[in-house]
Amino acid sequence: MIENIMARQQAVKITSNVIKRMTAEIVDRMGLPEDVGLAVQISSRSSPP
């Protein structure tokens, strides 16, 4: 689901493995809407490495 949100927001394909490795700082620098950025951050924190 996060992969689809990122594709719509940034027009890029991103894998779940990349999302899992994202830090809050990386997500903040992407310039996403607040709700999307929060969803990505939560997804990256709740997924096991």
PDB file of N, CA and C in Angstrom:
ATOM      1  N   MET A   1       0.812  -1.189   0.000  1.00  0.00           N
ATOM      2  CA  MET A   1       0.000   0.000   0.000  1.00  0.00           C
ATOM      3  C   MET A   1       0.865   1.266   0.000  1.00  0.00           C
ATOM      4  N   ILE A   2       1.885   1.298   0.822  1.00  0.00           N
ATOM      5  CA  ILE A   2       2.774   2.464   0.849  1.00  0.00           C
ATOM      6  C   ILE A   2       3.457   2.626  -0.505  1.00  0.00           C
ATOM      7  N   GLU A   3       3.785   1.512  -1.155  1.00  0.00           N
ATOM      8  CA  GLU A   3       4.411   1.578  -2.474  1.00  0.00           C
ATOM      9  C   GLU A   3       3.504   2.324  -3.455  1.00  0.00           C
ATOM     10  N   ASN A   4       2.207   2.046  -3.411  1.00  0.00           N
ATOM     11  CA  ASN A   4       1.251   2.714  -4.298  1.00  0.00           C
ATOM     12  C   ASN A   4       1.127   4.199  -3.976  1.00  0.00           C
ATOM     13  N   ILE A   5       1.113   4.526  -2.694  1.00  0.00           N
ATOM     14  CA  ILE A   5       1.028   5.934  -2.295  1.00  0.00           C
ATOM     15  C   ILE A   5       2.247   6.692  -2.808  1.00  0.00           C
ATOM     16  N   MET A   6       3.416   6.106  -2.658  1.00  0.00           N
ATOM     17  CA  MET A   6       4.637   6.759  -3.127  1.00  0.00           C
ATOM     18  C   MET A   6       4.620   6.924  -4.641  1.00  0.00           C
ATOM     19  N   ALA A   7       4.118   5.924  -5.349  1.00  0.00           N
ATOM     20  CA  ALA A   7       4.044   6.019  -6.807  1.00  0.00           C
ATOM     21  C   ALA A   7       3.142   7.181  -7.226  1.00  0.00           C
ATOM     22  N   ARG A   8       2.036   7.364  -6.531  1.00  0.00           N
ATOM     23  CA  ARG A   8       1.125   8.469  -6.856  1.00  0.00           C
ATOM     24  C   ARG A   8       1.710   9.826  -6.478  1.00  0.00           C
ATOM     25  N   GLN A   9       2.377   9.904  -5.340  1.00  0.00           N
ATOM     26  CA  GLN A   9       2.878  11.189  -4.850  1.00  0.00           C
ATOM     27  C   GLN A   9       4.152  11.640  -5.562  1.00  0.00           C
ATOM     28  N   GLN A  10       5.049  10.693  -5.829  1.00  0.00           N
ATOM     29  CA  GLN A  10       6.359  11.048  -6.365  1.00  0.00           C
ATOM     30  C   GLN A  10       6.589  10.583  -7.802  1.00  0.00           C
ATOM     31  N   ALA A  11       5.659   9.803  -8.350  1.00  0.00           N
ATOM     32  CA  ALA A  11       5.782   9.257  -9.708  1.00  0.00           C
ATOM     33  C   ALA A  11       7.048   8.417  -9.856  1.00  0.00           C
ATOM     34  N   VAL A  12       7.369   7.679  -8.797  1.00  0.00           N
ATOM     35  CA  VAL A  12       8.507   6.760  -8.828  1.00  0.00           C
ATOM     36  C   VAL A  12       8.084   5.428  -8.231  1.00  0.00           C
ATOM     37  N   LYS A  13       8.737   4.370  -8.694  1.00  0.00           N
ATOM     38  CA  LYS A  13       8.478   3.058  -8.119  1.00  0.00           C
ATOM     39  C   LYS A  13       9.498   2.833  -7.010  1.00  0.00           C
ATOM     40  N   ILE A  14       9.015   2.429  -5.859  1.00  0.00           N
ATOM     41  CA  ILE A  14       9.890   2.206  -4.712  1.00  0.00           C
ATOM     42  C   ILE A  14       9.475   0.894  -4.056  1.00  0.00           C
ATOM     43  N   THR A  15      10.449   0.109  -3.668  1.00  0.00           N
ATOM     44  CA  THR A  15      10.141  -1.197  -3.088  1.00  0.00           C
ATOM     45  C   THR A  15       9.925  -1.090  -1.583  1.00  0.00           C
ATOM     46  N   SER A  16       9.270  -2.088  -1.046  1.00  0.00           N
ATOM     47  CA  SER A  16       9.029  -2.102   0.398  1.00  0.00           C
ATOM     48  C   SER A  16      10.341  -2.190   1.168  1.00  0.00           C
ATOM     49  N   ASN A  17      11.351  -2.846   0.604  1.00  0.00           N
ATOM     50  CA  ASN A  17      12.646  -2.929   1.288  1.00  0.00           C
ATOM     51  C   ASN A  17      13.291  -1.556   1.429  1.00  0.00           C
ATOM     52  N   VAL A  18      13.144  -0.721   0.429  1.00  0.00           N
ATOM     53  CA  VAL A  18      13.682   0.643   0.503  1.00  0.00           C
ATOM     54  C   VAL A  18      12.908   1.444   1.542  1.00  0.00           C
ATOM     55  N   ILE A  19      11.593   1.298   1.544  1.00  0.00           N
ATOM     56  CA  ILE A  19      10.762   2.016   2.514  1.00  0.00           C
ATOM     57  C   ILE A  19      11.139   1.627   3.936  1.00  0.00           C
ATOM     58  N   LYS A  20      11.410   0.363   4.161  1.00  0.00           N
ATOM     59  CA  LYS A  20      11.773  -0.112   5.501  1.00  0.00           C
ATOM     60  C   LYS A  20      13.058   0.532   6.005  1.00  0.00           C
ATOM     61  N   ARG A  21      13.958   0.895   5.085  1.00  0.00           N
ATOM     62  CA  ARG A  21      15.245   1.475   5.481  1.00  0.00           C
ATOM     63  C   ARG A  21      15.214   2.997   5.596  1.00  0.00           C
ATOM     64  N   MET A  22      14.102   3.611   5.235  1.00  0.00           N
ATOM     65  CA  MET A  22      14.015   5.076   5.285  1.00  0.00           C
ATOM     66  C   MET A  22      13.980   5.576   6.722  1.00  0.00           C
ATOM     67  N   THR A  23      14.720   6.639   6.954  1.00  0.00           N
ATOM     68  CA  THR A  23      14.668   7.296   8.259  1.00  0.00           C
ATOM     69  C   THR A  23      13.654   8.436   8.191  1.00  0.00           C
ATOM     70  N   ALA A  24      13.288   8.957   9.347  1.00  0.00           N
ATOM     71  CA  ALA A  24      12.358  10.086   9.395  1.00  0.00           C
ATOM     72  C   ALA A  24      12.936  11.285   8.648  1.00  0.00           C
ATOM     73  N   GLU A  25      14.236  11.481   8.740  1.00  0.00           N
ATOM     74  CA  GLU A  25      14.882  12.605   8.055  1.00  0.00           C
ATOM     75  C   GLU A  25      14.742  12.478   6.539  1.00  0.00           C
ATOM     76  N   ILE A  26      14.935  11.286   6.016  1.00  0.00           N
ATOM     77  CA  ILE A  26      14.791  11.064   4.571  1.00  0.00           C
ATOM     78  C   ILE A  26      13.365  11.358   4.128  1.00  0.00           C
ATOM     79  N   VAL A  27      12.404  10.845   4.880  1.00  0.00           N
ATOM     80  CA  VAL A  27      10.994  11.060   4.540  1.00  0.00           C
ATOM     81  C   VAL A  27      10.663  12.548   4.588  1.00  0.00           C
ATOM     82  N   ASP A  28      11.155  13.257   5.586  1.00  0.00           N
ATOM     83  CA  ASP A  28      10.899  14.696   5.706  1.00  0.00           C
ATOM     84  C   ASP A  28      11.441  15.466   4.503  1.00  0.00           C
ATOM     85  N   ARG A  29      12.612  15.067   4.010  1.00  0.00           N
ATOM     86  CA  ARG A  29      13.233  15.770   2.885  1.00  0.00           C
ATOM     87  C   ARG A  29      12.533  15.502   1.557  1.00  0.00           C
ATOM     88  N   MET A  30      11.665  14.502   1.506  1.00  0.00           N
ATOM     89  CA  MET A  30      10.973  14.160   0.260  1.00  0.00           C
ATOM     90  C   MET A  30       9.865  15.149  -0.077  1.00  0.00           C
ATOM     91  N   GLY A  31       9.461  15.973   0.865  1.00  0.00           N
ATOM     92  CA  GLY A  31       8.438  16.972   0.605  1.00  0.00           C
ATOM     93  C   GLY A  31       7.045  16.396   0.400  1.00  0.00           C
ATOM     94  N   LEU A  32       6.755  15.310   1.078  1.00  0.00           N
ATOM     95  CA  LEU A  32       5.441  14.676   0.972  1.00  0.00           C
ATOM     96  C   LEU A  32       4.420  15.426   1.815  1.00  0.00           C
ATOM     97  N   PRO A  33       3.140  15.308   1.452  1.00  0.00           N
ATOM     98  CA  PRO A  33       2.113  15.853   2.346  1.00  0.00           C
ATOM     99  C   PRO A  33       2.251  15.209   3.731  1.00  0.00           C
ATOM    100  N   GLU A  34       1.860  15.921   4.755  1.00  0.00           N
ATOM    101  CA  GLU A  34       2.075  15.463   6.131  1.00  0.00           C
ATOM    102  C   GLU A  34       1.507  14.071   6.385  1.00  0.00           C
ATOM    103  N   ASP A  35       0.287  13.802   5.908  1.00  0.00           N
ATOM    104  CA  ASP A  35      -0.328  12.498   6.165  1.00  0.00           C
ATOM    105  C   ASP A  35       0.405  11.370   5.449  1.00  0.00           C
ATOM    106  N   VAL A  36       0.906  11.627   4.257  1.00  0.00           N
ATOM    107  CA  VAL A  36       1.646  10.606   3.514  1.00  0.00           C
ATOM    108  C   VAL A  36       2.992  10.352   4.181  1.00  0.00           C
ATOM    109  N   GLY A  37       3.679  11.415   4.565  1.00  0.00           N
ATOM    110  CA  GLY A  37       4.958  11.261   5.249  1.00  0.00           C
ATOM    111  C   GLY A  37       4.821  10.476   6.536  1.00  0.00           C
ATOM    112  N   LEU A  38       3.772  10.746   7.277  1.00  0.00           N
ATOM    113  CA  LEU A  38       3.532  10.015   8.520  1.00  0.00           C
ATOM    114  C   LEU A  38       3.281   8.536   8.238  1.00  0.00           C
ATOM    115  N   ALA A  39       2.503   8.237   7.211  1.00  0.00           N
ATOM    116  CA  ALA A  39       2.234   6.838   6.851  1.00  0.00           C
ATOM    117  C   ALA A  39       3.522   6.113   6.478  1.00  0.00           C
ATOM    118  N   VAL A  40       4.394   6.774   5.731  1.00  0.00           N
ATOM    119  CA  VAL A  40       5.668   6.165   5.343  1.00  0.00           C
ATOM    120  C   VAL A  40       6.538   5.944   6.572  1.00  0.00           C
ATOM    121  N   GLN A  41       6.607   6.930   7.463  1.00  0.00           N
ATOM    122  CA  GLN A  41       7.419   6.779   8.670  1.00  0.00           C
ATOM    123  C   GLN A  41       6.911   5.642   9.539  1.00  0.00           C
ATOM    124  N   ILE A  42       5.611   5.550   9.708  1.00  0.00           N
ATOM    125  CA  ILE A  42       5.039   4.475  10.522  1.00  0.00           C
ATOM    126  C   ILE A  42       5.321   3.128   9.882  1.00  0.00           C
ATOM    127  N   SER A  43       5.195   3.051   8.580  1.00  0.00           N
ATOM    128  CA  SER A  43       5.453   1.801   7.870  1.00  0.00           C
ATOM    129  C   SER A  43       6.908   1.370   8.033  1.00  0.00           C
ATOM    130  N   SER A  44       7.823   2.312   7.940  1.00  0.00           N
ATOM    131  CA  SER A  44       9.236   1.959   8.049  1.00  0.00           C
ATOM    132  C   SER A  44       9.612   1.557   9.473  1.00  0.00           C
ATOM    133  N   ARG A  45       8.942   2.106  10.476  1.00  0.00           N
ATOM    134  CA  ARG A  45       9.237   1.744  11.868  1.00  0.00           C
ATOM    135  C   ARG A  45       8.600   0.430  12.278  1.00  0.00           C
ATOM    136  N   SER A  46       7.444   0.104  11.717  1.00  0.00           N
ATOM    137  CA  SER A  46       6.721  -1.084  12.166  1.00  0.00           C
ATOM    138  C   SER A  46       7.135  -2.342  11.433  1.00  0.00           C
ATOM    139  N   SER A  47       7.924  -2.210  10.368  1.00  0.00           N
ATOM    140  CA  SER A  47       8.352  -3.379   9.607  1.00  0.00           C
ATOM    141  C   SER A  47       9.667  -3.901  10.152  1.00  0.00           C
ATOM    142  N   PRO A  48       9.762  -5.220  10.331  1.00  0.00           N
ATOM    143  CA  PRO A  48      11.040  -5.774  10.788  1.00  0.00           C
ATOM    144  C   PRO A  48      12.100  -5.613   9.709  1.00  0.00           C
ATOM    145  N   PRO A  49      13.360  -5.434  10.082  1.00  0.00           N
ATOM    146  CA  PRO A  49      14.432  -5.229   9.091  1.00  0.00           C
ATOM    147  C   PRO A  49      14.648  -6.428   8.208  1.00  0.00           C
TER     148      PRO A  49
END
